[in-house]
mmCIF file of C-alpha atoms in Angstrom:
data_model
loop_
_atom_site.group_PDB
_atom_site.id
_atom_site.type_symbol
_atom_site.label_atom_id
_atom_site.label_comp_id
_atom_site.label_asym_id
_atom_site.label_seq_id
_atom_site.Cartn_x
_atom_site.Cartn_y
_atom_site.Cartn_z
ATOM 1 C CA MET A 1 0.284 -18.442 -3.986
ATOM 2 C CA LEU A 2 -2.265 -16.740 -1.556
ATOM 3 C CA PHE A 3 -2.887 -17.901 1.980
ATOM 4 C CA PHE A 4 -6.127 -16.678 3.572
ATOM 5 C CA TYR A 5 -6.596 -16.787 7.425
ATOM 6 C CA ASN A 6 -9.234 -15.670 9.917
ATOM 7 C CA ARG A 7 -7.895 -14.890 13.395
ATOM 8 C CA ASP A 8 -11.349 -15.162 14.829
ATOM 9 C CA THR A 9 -12.105 -18.695 13.757
ATOM 10 C CA ARG A 10 -8.430 -19.834 12.996
ATOM 11 C CA ALA A 11 -9.764 -21.275 9.569
ATOM 12 C CA ALA A 12 -7.714 -20.716 6.443
ATOM 13 C CA GLY A 13 -7.573 -21.410 2.659
ATOM 14 C CA SER A 14 -5.138 -21.183 -0.231
ATOM 15 C CA GLY A 15 -5.536 -20.181 -3.859
ATOM 16 C CA GLU A 16 -3.713 -18.465 -6.638
ATOM 17 C CA LEU A 17 -4.186 -15.997 -9.495
ATOM 18 C CA ASP A 18 -3.746 -17.418 -13.082
ATOM 19 C CA ALA A 19 -2.020 -15.646 -15.971
ATOM 20 C CA GLY A 20 -5.156 -13.605 -16.715
ATOM 21 C CA GLY A 21 -5.838 -12.594 -13.108
ATOM 22 C CA ASP A 22 -8.676 -15.081 -12.450
ATOM 23 C CA PHE A 23 -8.729 -16.855 -9.020
ATOM 24 C CA VAL A 24 -8.173 -20.589 -8.677
ATOM 25 C CA ASN A 25 -9.258 -21.932 -5.238
ATOM 26 C CA LEU A 26 -6.933 -24.665 -3.972
ATOM 27 C CA LYS A 27 -7.640 -25.825 -0.377
ATOM 28 C CA ASP A 28 -9.954 -24.994 2.448
ATOM 29 C CA PHE A 29 -8.693 -25.601 6.059
ATOM 30 C CA PRO A 30 -11.298 -25.928 8.928
ATOM 31 C CA ALA A 31 -11.753 -23.691 11.819
ATOM 32 C CA GLY A 32 -9.294 -24.277 14.556
ATOM 33 C CA GLN A 33 -6.597 -25.792 12.433
ATOM 34 C CA PHE A 34 -4.193 -22.864 12.873
ATOM 35 C CA GLY A 35 -2.872 -20.950 15.780
ATOM 36 C CA ASP A 36 -3.791 -17.436 16.986
ATOM 37 C CA TRP A 37 -1.678 -15.174 14.868
ATOM 38 C CA THR A 38 -1.530 -11.349 14.502
ATOM 39 C CA HIS A 39 1.050 -11.394 11.501
ATOM 40 C CA ILE A 40 1.546 -13.783 8.601
ATOM 41 C CA VAL A 41 4.561 -12.781 6.500
ATOM 42 C CA PRO A 42 6.354 -14.360 3.510
ATOM 43 C CA GLY A 43 10.034 -15.374 4.039
ATOM 44 C CA GLY A 44 12.236 -17.167 1.691
ATOM 45 C CA GLY A 45 9.386 -18.860 -0.173
ATOM 46 C CA LYS A 46 7.791 -19.909 3.264
ATOM 47 C CA LEU A 47 5.266 -18.251 5.576
ATOM 48 C CA PHE A 48 6.179 -16.897 9.016
ATOM 49 C CA PHE A 49 3.446 -16.659 11.706
ATOM 50 C CA TYR A 50 3.764 -14.442 14.694
ATOM 51 C CA SER A 51 1.622 -13.368 17.725
ATOM 52 C CA LYS A 52 2.250 -10.023 19.174
ATOM 53 C CA ASP A 53 0.142 -11.001 22.131
ATOM 54 C CA THR A 54 2.370 -14.065 23.176
ATOM 55 C CA ARG A 55 5.477 -13.521 21.034
ATOM 56 C CA ALA A 56 5.178 -17.061 19.916
ATOM 57 C CA ALA A 57 5.781 -17.930 16.240
ATOM 58 C CA GLY A 58 5.808 -20.684 13.597
ATOM 59 C CA SER A 59 6.637 -21.399 10.021
ATOM 60 C CA GLY A 60 5.131 -23.376 7.219
ATOM 61 C CA GLU A 61 4.822 -23.497 3.458
ATOM 62 C CA LEU A 62 2.299 -24.239 0.730
ATOM 63 C CA ASP A 63 3.022 -27.130 -1.459
ATOM 64 C CA ALA A 64 2.287 -27.056 -5.280
ATOM 65 C CA GLY A 65 -1.334 -28.090 -4.733
ATOM 66 C CA GLY A 66 -1.932 -25.501 -2.104
ATOM 67 C CA ASP A 67 -1.845 -27.726 0.936
ATOM 68 C CA PHE A 68 -0.221 -26.496 4.022
ATOM 69 C CA VAL A 69 2.935 -28.077 5.415
ATOM 70 C CA ASN A 70 3.801 -27.187 9.106
ATOM 71 C CA LEU A 71 7.587 -26.842 9.599
ATOM 72 C CA LYS A 72 8.445 -25.314 12.994
ATOM 73 C CA ASP A 73 6.700 -24.094 16.138
ATOM 74 C CA PHE A 74 8.471 -21.452 18.369
ATOM 75 C CA PRO A 75 7.339 -21.106 21.893
ATOM 76 C CA ALA A 76 5.799 -18.107 23.545
ATOM 77 C CA GLY A 77 8.269 -15.346 24.520
ATOM 78 C CA GLN A 78 10.985 -16.499 22.003
ATOM 79 C CA PHE A 79 10.524 -13.346 19.774
ATOM 80 C CA GLY A 80 10.570 -9.779 20.649
ATOM 81 C CA ASP A 81 7.538 -7.447 20.806
ATOM 82 C CA TRP A 82 6.988 -6.373 17.180
ATOM 83 C CA THR A 83 4.322 -4.275 15.407
ATOM 84 C CA HIS A 84 5.614 -4.876 11.879
ATOM 85 C CA ILE A 85 7.414 -7.683 10.115
ATOM 86 C CA ALA A 86 8.493 -7.427 6.500
ATOM 87 C CA PRO A 87 10.390 -9.556 4.101
ATOM 88 C CA GLY A 88 13.507 -8.189 2.508
ATOM 89 C CA GLY A 89 16.013 -9.897 0.259
ATOM 90 C CA GLY A 90 15.081 -13.366 1.540
ATOM 91 C CA LYS A 91 15.286 -12.251 5.195
ATOM 92 C CA LEU A 92 12.741 -10.870 7.632
ATOM 93 C CA PHE A 93 12.909 -7.348 9.197
ATOM 94 C CA PHE A 94 11.224 -6.787 12.622
ATOM 95 C CA TYR A 95 10.180 -3.354 13.859
ATOM 96 C CA SER A 96 8.484 -1.917 16.822
ATOM 97 C CA LYS A 97 6.545 1.339 16.325
ATOM 98 C CA ASP A 98 6.303 1.755 20.127
ATOM 99 C CA THR A 99 10.103 1.612 20.777
ATOM 100 C CA ARG A 100 11.573 2.141 17.347
ATOM 101 C CA ALA A 101 13.767 -0.917 17.860
ATOM 102 C CA ALA A 102 14.193 -3.510 15.203
ATOM 103 C CA GLY A 103 15.788 -6.878 14.361
ATOM 104 C CA SER A 104 16.531 -9.114 11.373
ATOM 105 C CA GLY A 105 16.593 -12.843 10.763
ATOM 106 C CA LYS A 106 15.675 -15.459 8.320
ATOM 107 C CA LEU A 107 14.115 -18.917 7.864
ATOM 108 C CA ASP A 108 16.431 -21.708 6.813
ATOM 109 C CA ALA A 109 15.532 -24.469 4.261
ATOM 110 C CA GLY A 110 13.647 -26.315 7.135
ATOM 111 C CA GLY A 111 11.804 -23.469 8.435
ATOM 112 C CA ASP A 112 13.870 -22.975 11.549
ATOM 113 C CA PHE A 113 14.565 -19.309 12.474
ATOM 114 C CA VAL A 114 18.065 -17.831 12.498
ATOM 115 C CA ASN A 115 18.559 -14.531 14.268
ATOM 116 C CA LEU A 116 20.846 -12.156 12.498
ATOM 117 C CA LYS A 117 20.940 -8.653 14.111
ATOM 118 C CA ASP A 118 19.277 -6.581 16.848
ATOM 119 C CA PHE A 119 19.002 -2.837 16.471
ATOM 120 C CA PRO A 120 18.373 -0.820 19.667
ATOM 121 C CA ALA A 121 15.376 1.243 20.575
ATOM 122 C CA GLY A 122 15.232 4.677 18.775
ATOM 123 C CA GLN A 123 17.545 3.623 15.808
ATOM 124 C CA PHE A 124 14.608 3.781 13.333
ATOM 125 C CA GLY A 125 12.073 6.394 12.486
ATOM 126 C CA ASP A 126 8.430 6.427 13.449
ATOM 127 C CA TRP A 127 6.795 4.351 10.638
ATOM 128 C CA THR A 128 3.274 3.032 10.035
ATOM 129 C CA HIS A 129 4.125 1.060 6.953
ATOM 130 C CA ILE A 130 7.136 -1.066 5.895
ATOM 131 C CA VAL A 131 6.877 -2.551 2.381
ATOM 132 C CA PRO A 132 9.389 -4.702 0.542
ATOM 133 C CA ASP A 133 10.239 -4.113 -3.009
ATOM 134 C CA GLY A 134 12.006 -7.457 -3.512
ATOM 135 C CA VAL A 135 15.487 -6.214 -2.427
ATOM 136 C CA GLN A 136 14.933 -2.902 -0.637
ATOM 137 C CA LEU A 137 12.527 -1.826 2.044
ATOM 138 C CA PHE A 138 10.276 1.356 1.879
ATOM 139 C CA PHE A 139 9.225 3.044 5.171
ATOM 140 C CA TYR A 140 6.239 5.286 5.181
ATOM 141 C CA SER A 141 4.475 7.290 7.955
ATOM 142 C CA LYS A 142 0.818 7.959 7.312
ATOM 143 C CA ASP A 143 0.885 10.548 10.159
ATOM 144 C CA THR A 144 3.642 12.764 8.767
ATOM 145 C CA ARG A 145 3.778 11.498 5.099
ATOM 146 C CA ALA A 146 7.467 11.210 5.410
ATOM 147 C CA ALA A 147 9.297 8.119 4.061
ATOM 148 C CA GLY A 148 12.633 6.395 3.753
ATOM 149 C CA SER A 149 14.370 3.454 2.114
ATOM 150 C CA GLY A 150 17.041 0.880 3.039
ATOM 151 C CA LYS A 151 18.032 -2.726 2.716
ATOM 152 C CA LEU A 152 19.374 -5.612 4.730
ATOM 153 C CA ASP A 153 22.912 -6.694 3.719
ATOM 154 C CA ALA A 154 24.051 -10.396 3.422
ATOM 155 C CA GLY A 155 24.582 -10.555 7.240
ATOM 156 C CA GLY A 156 21.250 -8.949 8.147
ATOM 157 C CA ASP A 157 22.724 -5.569 8.935
ATOM 158 C CA PHE A 158 20.669 -2.520 7.957
ATOM 159 C CA VAL A 159 21.919 -0.119 5.321
ATOM 160 C CA ASN A 160 20.099 3.258 5.160
ATOM 161 C CA LEU A 161 19.600 4.646 1.690
ATOM 162 C CA LYS A 162 17.270 7.642 1.529
ATOM 163 C CA ASP A 163 15.236 9.829 3.758
ATOM 164 C CA PHE A 164 12.258 11.815 2.373
ATOM 165 C CA PRO A 165 10.959 14.673 4.290
ATOM 166 C CA ALA A 166 7.436 15.095 5.892
ATOM 167 C CA GLY A 167 4.683 15.831 3.368
ATOM 168 C CA GLN A 168 6.569 14.547 0.374
ATOM 169 C CA PHE A 169 4.123 11.645 -0.079
ATOM 170 C CA GLY A 170 0.330 11.386 -0.277
ATOM 171 C CA ASP A 171 -1.987 10.284 2.409
ATOM 172 C CA TRP A 172 -2.117 6.418 1.868
ATOM 173 C CA THR A 173 -3.698 3.539 3.841
ATOM 174 C CA HIS A 174 -2.143 0.786 1.858
ATOM 175 C CA ILE A 175 1.169 0.258 0.006
ATOM 176 C CA ALA A 176 1.820 -3.062 -2.047
ATOM 177 C CA PHE A 177 4.569 -4.096 -4.347
ATOM 178 C CA ASP A 178 3.820 -5.448 -7.779
ATOM 179 C CA GLU A 179 6.677 -7.845 -8.349
ATOM 180 C CA ASP A 180 6.384 -8.275 -12.028
ATOM 181 C CA ALA A 181 6.562 -4.578 -12.825
ATOM 182 C CA SER A 182 8.911 -3.794 -9.849
ATOM 183 C CA LYS A 183 6.679 -1.020 -8.836
ATOM 184 C CA LEU A 184 4.969 0.164 -5.652
ATOM 185 C CA PHE A 185 1.240 0.739 -5.614
ATOM 186 C CA PHE A 186 -0.267 3.266 -3.095
ATOM 187 C CA TYR A 187 -3.939 3.429 -2.197
ATOM 188 C CA SER A 188 -6.301 5.402 0.022
ATOM 189 C CA LYS A 189 -9.294 3.580 1.446
ATOM 190 C CA GLY A 190 -10.921 6.958 2.394
ATOM 191 C CA THR A 191 -10.771 8.541 -1.071
ATOM 192 C CA ARG A 192 -10.153 5.408 -3.249
ATOM 193 C CA ALA A 193 -7.381 7.365 -4.968
ATOM 194 C CA ALA A 194 -4.058 5.693 -5.788
ATOM 195 C CA GLY A 195 -0.604 6.136 -7.232
ATOM 196 C CA SER A 196 2.502 4.231 -8.417
ATOM 197 C CA GLY A 197 6.228 4.678 -8.214
ATOM 198 C CA GLU A 198 9.412 2.704 -7.749
ATOM 199 C CA LEU A 199 12.799 2.747 -5.985
ATOM 200 C CA ASP A 200 15.922 3.021 -8.062
ATOM 201 C CA ALA A 201 19.013 1.075 -7.300
ATOM 202 C CA GLY A 202 20.261 3.707 -4.756
ATOM 203 C CA GLY A 203 16.870 3.772 -2.910
ATOM 204 C CA ASP A 204 15.668 7.065 -4.389
ATOM 205 C CA PHE A 205 11.986 7.315 -5.255
ATOM 206 C CA VAL A 206 10.717 7.830 -8.692
ATOM 207 C CA HIS A 207 7.060 8.887 -8.980
ATOM 208 C CA LEU A 208 5.241 7.322 -11.787
ATOM 209 C CA LYS A 209 1.371 7.784 -11.935
ATOM 210 C CA ASP A 210 -1.493 9.368 -10.009
ATOM 211 C CA PHE A 211 -4.975 7.817 -10.093
ATOM 212 C CA PRO A 212 -7.887 10.189 -9.155
ATOM 213 C CA ALA A 213 -10.253 9.667 -6.200
ATOM 214 C CA GLY A 214 -12.931 7.079 -6.802
ATOM 215 C CA GLN A 215 -11.064 5.277 -9.518
ATOM 216 C CA PHE A 216 -10.553 2.124 -7.329
ATOM 217 C CA GLY A 217 -12.944 -0.011 -5.300
ATOM 218 C CA ASP A 218 -13.320 0.007 -1.568
ATOM 219 C CA TRP A 219 -10.626 -2.446 -0.374
ATOM 220 C CA THR A 220 -9.429 -3.579 3.022
ATOM 221 C CA HIS A 221 -6.486 -5.684 1.775
ATOM 222 C CA ILE A 222 -4.194 -5.394 -1.133
ATOM 223 C CA VAL A 223 -1.708 -8.161 -1.637
ATOM 224 C CA PRO A 224 0.877 -9.182 -4.260
ATOM 225 C CA ALA A 225 -0.066 -12.434 -5.892
ATOM 226 C CA ARG A 226 1.756 -14.230 -8.729
ATOM 227 C CA ARG A 227 3.230 -10.972 -9.974
ATOM 228 C CA LYS A 228 -0.199 -9.235 -9.821
ATOM 229 C CA LEU A 229 -2.179 -7.372 -7.206
ATOM 230 C CA PHE A 230 -5.083 -8.977 -5.356
ATOM 231 C CA PHE A 231 -7.662 -6.635 -3.864
ATOM 232 C CA TYR A 232 -10.229 -7.782 -1.085
ATOM 233 C CA ASN A 233 -12.852 -6.277 0.982
ATOM 234 C CA LYS A 234 -13.474 -7.980 4.321
ATOM 235 C CA ASN A 235 -16.884 -6.392 4.806
ATOM 236 C CA THR A 236 -18.332 -7.502 1.454
ATOM 237 C CA ARG A 237 -16.135 -10.410 0.626
ATOM 238 C CA ALA A 238 -15.759 -9.004 -2.844
ATOM 239 C CA ALA A 239 -12.309 -8.984 -4.643
ATOM 240 C CA ALA A 240 -10.495 -7.950 -7.855
ATOM 241 C CA SER A 241 -7.147 -8.377 -9.635
ATOM 242 C CA GLY A 242 -4.867 -6.151 -11.503
ATOM 243 C CA GLU A 243 -1.309 -5.201 -12.313
ATOM 244 C CA LEU A 244 1.008 -2.256 -12.994
ATOM 245 C CA ASP A 245 2.600 -1.984 -16.435
ATOM 246 C CA ALA A 246 6.160 -0.920 -17.089
ATOM 247 C CA SER A 247 5.191 2.767 -16.911
ATOM 248 C CA GLY A 248 3.394 2.343 -13.643
ATOM 249 C CA ASP A 249 -0.186 2.577 -15.242
ATOM 250 C CA PHE A 250 -2.795 0.252 -13.740
ATOM 251 C CA VAL A 251 -4.341 -2.615 -15.834
ATOM 252 C CA HIS A 252 -7.543 -3.886 -14.345
ATOM 253 C CA LEU A 253 -7.982 -7.722 -14.843
ATOM 254 C CA GLN A 254 -10.843 -9.336 -12.965
ATOM 255 C CA ASP A 255 -13.726 -8.479 -10.595
ATOM 256 C CA PHE A 256 -15.129 -11.032 -8.188
ATOM 257 C CA PRO A 257 -18.516 -10.345 -6.756
ATOM 258 C CA ALA A 258 -19.489 -9.794 -3.145
ATOM 259 C CA GLY A 259 -19.621 -12.987 -1.167
ATOM 260 C CA GLN A 260 -17.422 -14.980 -3.421
ATOM 261 C CA PHE A 261 -14.652 -15.186 -0.832
ATOM 262 C CA GLY A 262 -14.520 -16.214 2.771
ATOM 263 C CA ASP A 263 -14.426 -13.835 5.739
ATOM 264 C CA TRP A 264 -10.626 -13.329 6.135
ATOM 265 C CA THR A 265 -8.658 -11.139 8.542
ATOM 266 C CA HIS A 266 -5.244 -11.813 6.942
ATOM 267 C CA ILE A 267 -4.095 -12.550 3.364
ATOM 268 C CA GLY A 268 -0.489 -13.570 2.856
ATOM 269 C CA ALA A 269 1.586 -14.503 -0.185
ATOM 270 C CA THR A 270 4.478 -16.922 -0.417
ATOM 271 C CA GLN A 271 6.587 -15.382 -3.277
ATOM 272 C CA LEU A 272 8.430 -12.483 -1.573
#
């Protein structure tokens, strides 16, 4: 299920993609109903909300009809100063690009936060993207085009798997995981080129497909949704859906015209 949020108005909405990739609108939430959040991340079937400005947070979930159920509110300053938050294996991985420190935790059944591990400054590389593949985490730097892989163990400790040298990967602005195909989708907003690949059980990267410049639309958000990919442009409010097949090829599903969607700054999904 998809959760849409506008940081400027604090309005929101929910919806989902059906089996054919069509969009089903579920609920609309009026302006001011939600807090002022910089990050909205799935975690254990719930949503975790975080403000980098205040270091406050919250948790909630979407019910079967797309209505929002608030679970917990965490006061300002309770969390660290994080630039990235990624789900991984039912847990949450927190990372600061400024200090290269990190941490791990999880949401329990009631939405309360359980802190697991703290990792000191400088332990991690300088990453612009951290993307889950369901079990592992894929780290990527747009500046150097280096990458790495790792995972969180049962206790929230980090296990490093592979390091990929600078220049091994393309110049990508977005990386998303297609849960159904267990593949990573890479996209460049500047060129509208793309690619696909996957991580094997040991964290090594397997390259699958390259898609030439201009093959894809002009997208500001790419989000996993019901084992598919949802594409959205904040400037035009157009969208599309698609999926990766078993070989990593892209299957286009639906196009939604400009103006069909609201003006959203964040789109989150609850499944990862």
